[in-house]
CSV table of C-alpha atoms in Angstrom, one decimal:
chain,number,residue,atom,x,y,z
A,1,GLN,CA,101.6,79.6,95.8
A,2,VAL,CA,101.0,82.2,98.5
A,3,GLN,CA,98.9,85.1,97.3
A,4,LEU,CA,99.1,88.5,99.0
A,5,VAL,CA,96.7,91.4,98.4
A,6,GLU,CA,97.3,94.8,99.9
A,7,SER,CA,94.7,97.5,100.5
A,8,GLY,CA,94.2,100.6,102.5
A,9,GLY,CA,96.5,103.0,100.7
A,10,ASP,CA,95.2,106.5,100.2
A,11,SER,CA,96.1,110.2,100.0
A,12,VAL,CA,96.3,112.0,103.4
A,13,GLN,CA,97.7,115.1,104.9
A,14,ALA,CA,100.7,115.2,107.1
A,15,GLY,CA,99.9,114.2,110.6
A,16,GLY,CA,97.1,111.8,109.5
A,17,SER,CA,96.8,108.1,109.9
A,18,LEU,CA,96.2,105.1,107.6
A,19,ARG,CA,95.9,101.4,108.2
A,20,LEU,CA,97.2,99.1,105.5
A,21,SER,CA,96.0,95.5,105.2
A,22,CYS,CA,97.5,92.5,103.5
A,23,ALA,CA,95.2,89.5,103.0
A,24,VAL,CA,96.8,86.1,102.6
A,25,SER,CA,95.3,83.4,100.4
A,26,ARG,CA,96.3,80.1,98.8
A,27,TYR,CA,98.1,79.1,102.0
A,28,THR,CA,97.0,77.1,105.0
A,29,GLY,CA,97.5,79.3,108.1
A,30,SER,CA,99.6,82.4,108.3
A,31,PRO,CA,103.2,82.7,107.0
A,32,TYR,CA,105.6,82.8,109.9
A,33,TYR,CA,107.5,85.7,108.5
A,34,MET,CA,105.6,88.7,107.1
A,35,ALA,CA,106.8,92.2,106.4
A,36,TRP,CA,106.0,95.6,104.9
A,37,PHE,CA,108.3,97.3,102.5
A,38,ARG,CA,108.0,100.6,100.6
A,39,GLN,CA,109.4,102.2,97.5
A,40,ALA,CA,109.3,105.9,96.8
A,41,PRO,CA,109.8,107.2,93.3
A,42,GLY,CA,113.5,107.2,92.3
A,43,LYS,CA,114.5,105.3,95.5
A,44,GLU,CA,115.2,101.7,96.3
A,45,ARG,CA,112.7,99.6,98.1
A,46,GLU,CA,113.3,99.6,101.9
A,47,GLY,CA,112.0,97.4,104.7
A,48,VAL,CA,109.5,99.1,107.0
A,49,ALA,CA,108.4,96.5,109.5
A,50,VAL,CA,108.6,92.8,110.1
A,51,SER,CA,106.3,90.5,112.1
A,52,GLU,CA,107.1,86.9,113.1
A,53,ASN,CA,104.4,84.6,114.2
A,54,GLY,CA,105.8,84.2,117.6
A,55,GLY,CA,105.2,87.9,118.4
A,56,TYR,CA,108.5,89.4,117.4
A,57,ALA,CA,108.3,92.7,115.5
A,58,ALA,CA,110.9,95.2,114.3
A,59,TYR,CA,110.9,98.5,112.5
A,60,VAL,CA,113.1,100.7,110.5
A,61,ASP,CA,114.3,103.6,112.6
A,62,SER,CA,112.4,106.2,110.5
A,63,VAL,CA,109.0,104.8,111.5
A,64,LYS,CA,109.6,103.7,115.1
A,65,GLY,CA,107.0,105.2,117.4
A,66,ARG,CA,104.7,106.0,114.5
A,67,PHE,CA,103.9,102.7,112.8
A,68,THR,CA,102.7,99.4,114.3
A,69,ILE,CA,102.7,96.1,112.5
A,70,SER,CA,100.2,93.4,113.6
A,71,ARG,CA,98.5,90.4,112.3
A,72,ASP,CA,95.2,88.6,112.8
A,73,ASN,CA,96.0,84.9,112.1
A,74,ALA,CA,92.3,83.9,112.2
A,75,LYS,CA,91.7,86.4,109.3
A,76,ARG,CA,95.0,85.6,107.8
A,77,THR,CA,95.7,89.3,107.5
A,78,LEU,CA,98.7,91.5,108.2
A,79,TYR,CA,98.3,95.1,109.1
A,80,LEU,CA,100.3,98.3,109.3
A,81,GLN,CA,98.9,101.1,111.4
A,82,MET,CA,100.6,104.3,110.3
A,83,ASN,CA,100.2,107.4,112.5
A,84,MET,CA,101.7,110.9,112.4
A,85,LEU,CA,102.4,110.4,108.7
A,86,LYS,CA,105.0,112.6,107.0
A,87,PRO,CA,105.5,113.5,103.3
A,88,GLU,CA,108.6,111.3,103.3
A,89,ASP,CA,106.3,108.3,104.0
A,90,THR,CA,104.9,108.7,100.5
A,91,ALA,CA,105.6,105.4,98.6
A,92,MET,CA,104.1,102.3,97.2
A,93,TYR,CA,103.8,99.9,100.1
A,94,TYR,CA,104.3,96.1,99.6
A,95,CYS,CA,103.5,93.1,101.7
A,96,ALA,CA,106.0,90.2,101.7
A,97,ALA,CA,105.9,86.8,103.2
A,98,ARG,CA,108.3,83.8,103.7
A,99,VAL,CA,106.9,80.5,104.7
A,100,ARG,CA,110.1,78.4,105.0
A,101,LEU,CA,111.6,78.3,108.5
A,102,THR,CA,115.1,77.2,107.5
A,103,GLY,CA,117.9,79.6,107.1
A,104,ALA,CA,118.5,82.9,108.7
A,105,ARG,CA,115.6,85.1,109.9
A,106,PRO,CA,114.7,87.5,107.0
A,107,GLY,CA,114.3,90.6,109.1
A,108,LEU,CA,114.0,93.6,106.7
A,109,ASP,CA,116.1,92.0,104.0
A,110,GLN,CA,113.9,91.9,100.9
A,111,GLY,CA,116.0,89.3,99.3
A,112,ARG,CA,114.9,86.8,101.9
A,113,TYR,CA,111.2,86.9,101.1
A,114,ASP,CA,109.5,84.6,98.6
A,115,TYR,CA,106.1,86.1,98.0
A,116,TRP,CA,105.1,89.7,97.3
A,117,GLY,CA,101.9,91.6,96.8
A,118,GLN,CA,101.2,94.1,94.1
A,119,GLY,CA,101.4,97.1,96.4
A,120,THR,CA,99.1,99.9,97.7
A,121,GLN,CA,99.9,103.6,97.2
A,122,VAL,CA,100.3,105.9,100.2
A,123,THR,CA,100.6,109.7,99.4
A,124,VAL,CA,101.2,112.2,102.2
A,125,SER,CA,100.9,115.9,101.4
A,126,SER,CA,102.3,118.7,103.5
């Protein structure tokens, strides 16, 4: 059973930066597919960024040019560097992983991920 633990959430002012981390445990190696999702109060959870172990990365349009997803497989950790934060980035951020390689690539489809962390809160004030 893969375990994911997020950290790094905080309260910052608009224009600031944060780096979120997602530590992987109870799994040998690093899951091939890993992603960040977020859920703001009263809104549905949305995909933010996805990373594949082969180097592919993709982002939702609203964070392109501001957020960067990366991973350190030696540390079994996924990161999300968030720059130029906006109040609309305020949300609980979740890390997700999928270890099976069969089937369609999950992308930012939350239904295609098997493991989830508990989340870390990001609050951006104007």
